PDB file of C-alpha atoms in Angstrom:
ATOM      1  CA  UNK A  24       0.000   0.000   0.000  1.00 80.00           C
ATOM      2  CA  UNK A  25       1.553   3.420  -1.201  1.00 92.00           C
ATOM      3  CA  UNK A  26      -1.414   5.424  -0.374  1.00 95.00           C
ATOM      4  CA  UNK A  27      -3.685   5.221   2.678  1.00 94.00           C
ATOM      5  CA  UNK A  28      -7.051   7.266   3.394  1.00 95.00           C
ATOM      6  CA  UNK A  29      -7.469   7.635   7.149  1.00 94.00           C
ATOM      7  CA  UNK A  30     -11.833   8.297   7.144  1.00 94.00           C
ATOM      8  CA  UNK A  31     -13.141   9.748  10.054  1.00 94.00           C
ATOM      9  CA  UNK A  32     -17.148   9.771   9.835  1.00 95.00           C
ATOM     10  CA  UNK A  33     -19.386  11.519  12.075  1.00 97.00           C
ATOM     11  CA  UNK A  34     -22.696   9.664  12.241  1.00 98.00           C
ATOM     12  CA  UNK A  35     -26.164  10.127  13.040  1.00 98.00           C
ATOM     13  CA  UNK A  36     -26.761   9.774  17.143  1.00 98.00           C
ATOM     14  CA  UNK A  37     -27.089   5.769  17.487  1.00 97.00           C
ATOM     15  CA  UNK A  38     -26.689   4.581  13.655  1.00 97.00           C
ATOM     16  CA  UNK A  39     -23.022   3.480  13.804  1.00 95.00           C
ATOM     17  CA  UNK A  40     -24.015  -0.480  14.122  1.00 95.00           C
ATOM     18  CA  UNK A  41     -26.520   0.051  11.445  1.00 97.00           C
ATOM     19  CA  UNK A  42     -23.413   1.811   8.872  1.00 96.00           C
ATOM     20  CA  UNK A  43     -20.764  -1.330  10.734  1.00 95.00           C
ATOM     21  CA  UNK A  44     -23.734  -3.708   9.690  1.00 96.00           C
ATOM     22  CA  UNK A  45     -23.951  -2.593   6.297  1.00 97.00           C
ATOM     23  CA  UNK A  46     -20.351  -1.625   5.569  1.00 94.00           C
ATOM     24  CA  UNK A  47     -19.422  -5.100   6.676  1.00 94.00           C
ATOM     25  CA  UNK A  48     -22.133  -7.005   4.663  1.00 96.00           C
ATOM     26  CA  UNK A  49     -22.011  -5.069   1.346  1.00 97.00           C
ATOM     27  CA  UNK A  50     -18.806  -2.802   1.257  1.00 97.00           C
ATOM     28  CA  UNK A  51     -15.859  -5.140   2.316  1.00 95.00           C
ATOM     29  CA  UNK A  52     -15.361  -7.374  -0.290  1.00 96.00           C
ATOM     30  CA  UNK A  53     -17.205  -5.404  -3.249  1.00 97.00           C
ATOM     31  CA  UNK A  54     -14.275  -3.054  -2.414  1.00 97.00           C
ATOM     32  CA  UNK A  55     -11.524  -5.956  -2.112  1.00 97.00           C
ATOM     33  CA  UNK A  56     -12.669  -7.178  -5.660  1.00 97.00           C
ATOM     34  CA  UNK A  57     -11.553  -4.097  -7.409  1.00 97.00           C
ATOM     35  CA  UNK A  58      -7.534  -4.123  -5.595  1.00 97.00           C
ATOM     36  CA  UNK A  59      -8.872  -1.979  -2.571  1.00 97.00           C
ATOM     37  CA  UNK A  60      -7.031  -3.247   1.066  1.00 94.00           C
ATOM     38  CA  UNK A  61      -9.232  -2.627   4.032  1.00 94.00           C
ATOM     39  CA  UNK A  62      -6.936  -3.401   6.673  1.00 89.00           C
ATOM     40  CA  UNK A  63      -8.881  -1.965   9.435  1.00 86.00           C
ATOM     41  CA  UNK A  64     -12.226  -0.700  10.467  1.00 89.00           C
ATOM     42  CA  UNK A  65     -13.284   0.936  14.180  1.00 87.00           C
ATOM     43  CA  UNK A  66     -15.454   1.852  16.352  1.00 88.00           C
ATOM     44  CA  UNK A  67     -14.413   5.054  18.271  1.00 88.00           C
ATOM     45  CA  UNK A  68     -14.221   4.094  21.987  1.00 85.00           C
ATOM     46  CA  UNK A  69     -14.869   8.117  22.809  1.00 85.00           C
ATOM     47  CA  UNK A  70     -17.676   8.574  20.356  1.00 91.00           C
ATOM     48  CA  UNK A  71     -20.651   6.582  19.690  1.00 94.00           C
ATOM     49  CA  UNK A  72     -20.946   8.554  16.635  1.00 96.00           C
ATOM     50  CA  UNK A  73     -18.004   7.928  15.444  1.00 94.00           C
ATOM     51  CA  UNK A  74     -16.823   5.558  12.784  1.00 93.00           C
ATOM     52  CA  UNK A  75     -13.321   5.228  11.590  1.00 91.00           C
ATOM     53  CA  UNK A  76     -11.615   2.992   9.115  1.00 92.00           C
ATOM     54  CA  UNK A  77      -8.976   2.930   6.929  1.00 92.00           C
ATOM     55  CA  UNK A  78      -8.180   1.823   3.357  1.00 95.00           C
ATOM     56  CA  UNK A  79      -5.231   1.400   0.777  1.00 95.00           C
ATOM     57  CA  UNK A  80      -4.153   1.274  -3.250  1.00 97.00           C
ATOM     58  CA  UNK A  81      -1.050   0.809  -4.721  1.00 96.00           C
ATOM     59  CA  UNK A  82      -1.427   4.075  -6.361  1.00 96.00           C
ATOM     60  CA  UNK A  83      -2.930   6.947  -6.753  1.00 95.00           C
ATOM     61  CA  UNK A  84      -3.871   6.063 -10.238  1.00 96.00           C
ATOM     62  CA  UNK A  85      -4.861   2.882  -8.824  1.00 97.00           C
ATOM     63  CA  UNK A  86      -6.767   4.665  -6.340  1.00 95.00           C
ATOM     64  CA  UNK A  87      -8.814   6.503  -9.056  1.00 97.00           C
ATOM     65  CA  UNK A  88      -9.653   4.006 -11.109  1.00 97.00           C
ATOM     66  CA  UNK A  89     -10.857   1.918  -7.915  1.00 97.00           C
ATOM     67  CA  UNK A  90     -13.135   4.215  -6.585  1.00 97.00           C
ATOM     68  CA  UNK A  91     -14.741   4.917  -9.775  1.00 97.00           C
ATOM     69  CA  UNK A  92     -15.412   1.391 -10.805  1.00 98.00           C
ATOM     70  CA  UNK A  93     -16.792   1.435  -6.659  1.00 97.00           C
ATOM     71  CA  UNK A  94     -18.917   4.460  -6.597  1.00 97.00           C
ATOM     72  CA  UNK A  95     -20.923   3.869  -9.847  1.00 97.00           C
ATOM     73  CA  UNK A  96     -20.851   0.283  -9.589  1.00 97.00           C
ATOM     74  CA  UNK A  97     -23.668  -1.759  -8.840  1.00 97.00           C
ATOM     75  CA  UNK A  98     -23.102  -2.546  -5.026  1.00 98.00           C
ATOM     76  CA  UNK A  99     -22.601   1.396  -3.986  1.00 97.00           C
ATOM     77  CA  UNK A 100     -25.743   2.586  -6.222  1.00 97.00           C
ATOM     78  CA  UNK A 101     -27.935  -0.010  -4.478  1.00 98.00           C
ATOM     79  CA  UNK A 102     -25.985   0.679  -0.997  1.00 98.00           C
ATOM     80  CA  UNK A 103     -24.898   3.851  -0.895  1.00 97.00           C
ATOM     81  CA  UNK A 104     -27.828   6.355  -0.077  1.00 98.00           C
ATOM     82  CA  UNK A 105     -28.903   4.008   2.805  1.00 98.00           C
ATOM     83  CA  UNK A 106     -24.994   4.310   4.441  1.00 97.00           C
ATOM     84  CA  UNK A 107     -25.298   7.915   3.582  1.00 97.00           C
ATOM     85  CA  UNK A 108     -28.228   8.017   5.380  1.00 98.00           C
ATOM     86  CA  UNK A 109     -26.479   6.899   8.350  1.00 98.00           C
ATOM     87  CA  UNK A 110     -23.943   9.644   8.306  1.00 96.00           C
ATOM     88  CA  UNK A 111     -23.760  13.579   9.118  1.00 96.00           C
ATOM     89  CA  UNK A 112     -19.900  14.266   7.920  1.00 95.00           C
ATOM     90  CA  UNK A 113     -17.822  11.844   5.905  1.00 92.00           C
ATOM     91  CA  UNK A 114     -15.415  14.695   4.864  1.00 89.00           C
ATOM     92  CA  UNK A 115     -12.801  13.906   7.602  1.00 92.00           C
ATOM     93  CA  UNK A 116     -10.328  11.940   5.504  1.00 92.00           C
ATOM     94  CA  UNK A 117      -6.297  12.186   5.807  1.00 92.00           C
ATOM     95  CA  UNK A 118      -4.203  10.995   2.463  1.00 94.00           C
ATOM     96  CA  UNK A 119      -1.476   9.414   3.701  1.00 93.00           C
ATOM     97  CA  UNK A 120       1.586   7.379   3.224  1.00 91.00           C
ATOM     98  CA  UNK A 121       3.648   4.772   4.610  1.00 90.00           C
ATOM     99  CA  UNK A 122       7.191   5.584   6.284  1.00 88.00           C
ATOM    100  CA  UNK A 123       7.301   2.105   8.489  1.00 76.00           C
ATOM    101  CA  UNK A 124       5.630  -0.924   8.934  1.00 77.00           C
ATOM    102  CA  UNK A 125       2.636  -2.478   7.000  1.00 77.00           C
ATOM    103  CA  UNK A 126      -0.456  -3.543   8.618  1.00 77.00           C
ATOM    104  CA  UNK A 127      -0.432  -6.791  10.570  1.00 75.00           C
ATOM    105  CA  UNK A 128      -2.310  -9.455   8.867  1.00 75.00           C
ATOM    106  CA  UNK A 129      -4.862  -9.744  12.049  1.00 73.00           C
ATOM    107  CA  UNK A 130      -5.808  -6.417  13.379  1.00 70.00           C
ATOM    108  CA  UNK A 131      -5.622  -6.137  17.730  1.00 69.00           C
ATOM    109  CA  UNK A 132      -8.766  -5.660  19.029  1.00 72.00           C
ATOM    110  CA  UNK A 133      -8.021  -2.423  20.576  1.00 74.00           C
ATOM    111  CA  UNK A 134      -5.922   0.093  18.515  1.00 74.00           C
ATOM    112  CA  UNK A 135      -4.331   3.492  19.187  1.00 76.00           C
ATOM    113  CA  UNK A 136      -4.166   6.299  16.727  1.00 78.00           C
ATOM    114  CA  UNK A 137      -2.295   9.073  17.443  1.00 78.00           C
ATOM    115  CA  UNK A 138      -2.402  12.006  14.596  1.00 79.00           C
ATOM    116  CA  UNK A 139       0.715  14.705  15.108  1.00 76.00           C
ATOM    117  CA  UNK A 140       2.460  17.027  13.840  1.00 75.00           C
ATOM    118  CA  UNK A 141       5.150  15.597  11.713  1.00 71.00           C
ATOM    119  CA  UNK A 142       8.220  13.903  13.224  1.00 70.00           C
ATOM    120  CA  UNK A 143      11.832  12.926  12.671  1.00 66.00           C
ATOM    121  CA  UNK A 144      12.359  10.493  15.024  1.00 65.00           C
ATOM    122  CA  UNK A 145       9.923   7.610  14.759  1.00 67.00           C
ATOM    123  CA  UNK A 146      10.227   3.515  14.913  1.00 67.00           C
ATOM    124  CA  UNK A 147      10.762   2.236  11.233  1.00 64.00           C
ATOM    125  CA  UNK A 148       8.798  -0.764  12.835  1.00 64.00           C
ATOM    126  CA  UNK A 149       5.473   1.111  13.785  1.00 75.00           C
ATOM    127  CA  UNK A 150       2.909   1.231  11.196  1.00 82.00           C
ATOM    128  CA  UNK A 151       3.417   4.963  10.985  1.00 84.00           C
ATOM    129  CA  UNK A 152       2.165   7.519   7.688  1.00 87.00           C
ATOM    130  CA  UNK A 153       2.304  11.249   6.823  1.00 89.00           C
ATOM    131  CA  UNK A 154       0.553  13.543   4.573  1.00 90.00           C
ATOM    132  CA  UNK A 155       0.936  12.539   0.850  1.00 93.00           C
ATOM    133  CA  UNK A 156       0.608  16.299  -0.692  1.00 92.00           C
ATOM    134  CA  UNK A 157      -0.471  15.167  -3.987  1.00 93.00           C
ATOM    135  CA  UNK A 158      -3.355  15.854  -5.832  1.00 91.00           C
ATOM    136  CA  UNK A 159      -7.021  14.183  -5.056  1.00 93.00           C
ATOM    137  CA  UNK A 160      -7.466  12.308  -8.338  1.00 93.00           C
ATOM    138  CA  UNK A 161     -10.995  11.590  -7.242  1.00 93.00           C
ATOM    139  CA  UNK A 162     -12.626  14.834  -6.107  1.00 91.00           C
ATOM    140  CA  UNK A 163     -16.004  13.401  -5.428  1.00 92.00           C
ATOM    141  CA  UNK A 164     -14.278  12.463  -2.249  1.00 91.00           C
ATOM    142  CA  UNK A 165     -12.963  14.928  -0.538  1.00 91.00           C
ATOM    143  CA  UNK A 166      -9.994  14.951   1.602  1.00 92.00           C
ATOM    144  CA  UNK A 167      -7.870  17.344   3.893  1.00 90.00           C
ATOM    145  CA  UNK A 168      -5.783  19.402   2.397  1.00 89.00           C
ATOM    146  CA  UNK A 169      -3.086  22.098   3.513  1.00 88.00           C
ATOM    147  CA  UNK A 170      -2.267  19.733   6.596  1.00 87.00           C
ATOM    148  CA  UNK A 171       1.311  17.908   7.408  1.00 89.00           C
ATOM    149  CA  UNK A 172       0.436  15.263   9.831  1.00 84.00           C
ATOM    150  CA  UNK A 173       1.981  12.425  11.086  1.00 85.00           C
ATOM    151  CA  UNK A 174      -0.201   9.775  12.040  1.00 85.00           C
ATOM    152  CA  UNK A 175       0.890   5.864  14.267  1.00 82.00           C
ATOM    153  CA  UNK A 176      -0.930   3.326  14.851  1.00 79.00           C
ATOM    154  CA  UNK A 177      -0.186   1.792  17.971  1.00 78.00           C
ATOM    155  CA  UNK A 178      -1.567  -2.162  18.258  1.00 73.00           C
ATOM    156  CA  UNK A 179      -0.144  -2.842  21.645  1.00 68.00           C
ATOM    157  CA  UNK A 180      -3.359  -2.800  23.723  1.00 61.00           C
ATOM    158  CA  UNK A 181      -2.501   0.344  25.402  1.00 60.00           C
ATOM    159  CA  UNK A 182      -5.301   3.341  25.390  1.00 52.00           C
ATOM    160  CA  UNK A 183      -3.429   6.432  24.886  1.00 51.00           C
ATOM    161  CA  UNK A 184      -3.711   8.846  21.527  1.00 51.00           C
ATOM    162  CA  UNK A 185      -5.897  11.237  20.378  1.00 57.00           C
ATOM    163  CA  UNK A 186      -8.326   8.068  18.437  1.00 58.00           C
ATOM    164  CA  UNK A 187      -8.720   4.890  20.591  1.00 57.00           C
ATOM    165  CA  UNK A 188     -10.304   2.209  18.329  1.00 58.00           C
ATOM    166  CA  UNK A 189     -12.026  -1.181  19.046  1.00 58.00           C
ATOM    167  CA  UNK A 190     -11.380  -3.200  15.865  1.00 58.00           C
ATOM    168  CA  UNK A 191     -14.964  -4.278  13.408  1.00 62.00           C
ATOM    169  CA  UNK A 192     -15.053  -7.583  11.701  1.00 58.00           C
ATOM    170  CA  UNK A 193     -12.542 -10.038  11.311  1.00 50.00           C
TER     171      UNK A 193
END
């Protein structure tokens, strides 16, 4: 994975399991199928509201042609107004990329996320990312722009960063 979206959704009060239902059941593998990695999805352990989850490409040329095939293909036109439903802001979306580890192939149950200023100093081990200042080649999404960030993901089980996470699905 060479590019990484970090989405941060703001929901409708008490409709997260309803979008984790759905998103599980309909937008996993539909996404898989076209080269899209999902390596983790969350539930916000401060924010009921809150749903956060995370997705890759090889690319960002890769990443365009991914989500178009996804967001006119059959699965999000027959899906995607009922998870829209579920959701006040979807706009909260870093573009990131890798400086250390990958993903582990089974996701902790409880993750850390900690989203910083950039750093220097960092363990090439941690499954760590920072702004990718390139152009959104798929504008119907929105992401942040104008931001350096630094973002880690910390599976060790311990609850401190700015996002703590409860993993969804397997």
């Amino acid at each position: 994975m060479n590019v990484v979206e970090l989405r941060q959704y703001t929901l409708r009060p008490g409709r997260r399991d309803e979008l984790i239902e759905l998103f599980e059941r309909e937008f996993v593998e539909s996404q898989e199928a076209l080269g899209i990695r999902l390596p983790g999805r969350f539930r916000d352990l401060d924010d009921p509201d809150r749903f956060v989850w995370v997705r890759g490409f090889e690319s960002m040329e890769a990443r365009k042609a991914a989500l178009e095939a996804f967001y006119t293909g059959p699965v999000w036109k027959r899906h995607g107004p009922a998870a829209n439903a579920t959701m006040l802001d979807s706009g909260n979306v870093l573009l990131l990329r890798p400086l250390g580890a990958d993903f582990p192939a089974v996701v902790p149950p409880l993750v850390t996320v900690t989203i910083s200023d950039p750093v220097e100093d960092f363990d090439k081990s941690s499954v760590c990312f920072e702004t990718l200042d390139v152009e959104n080649t798929f504008p119907r999404l929105p992401v942040r722009e104008g931001e350096k960030v630094f973002v880690r993901f910390d599976f060790s089980g311990e609850a401190m960063g700015s996002l703590r996470l409860s993993r969804v699905g397997s």
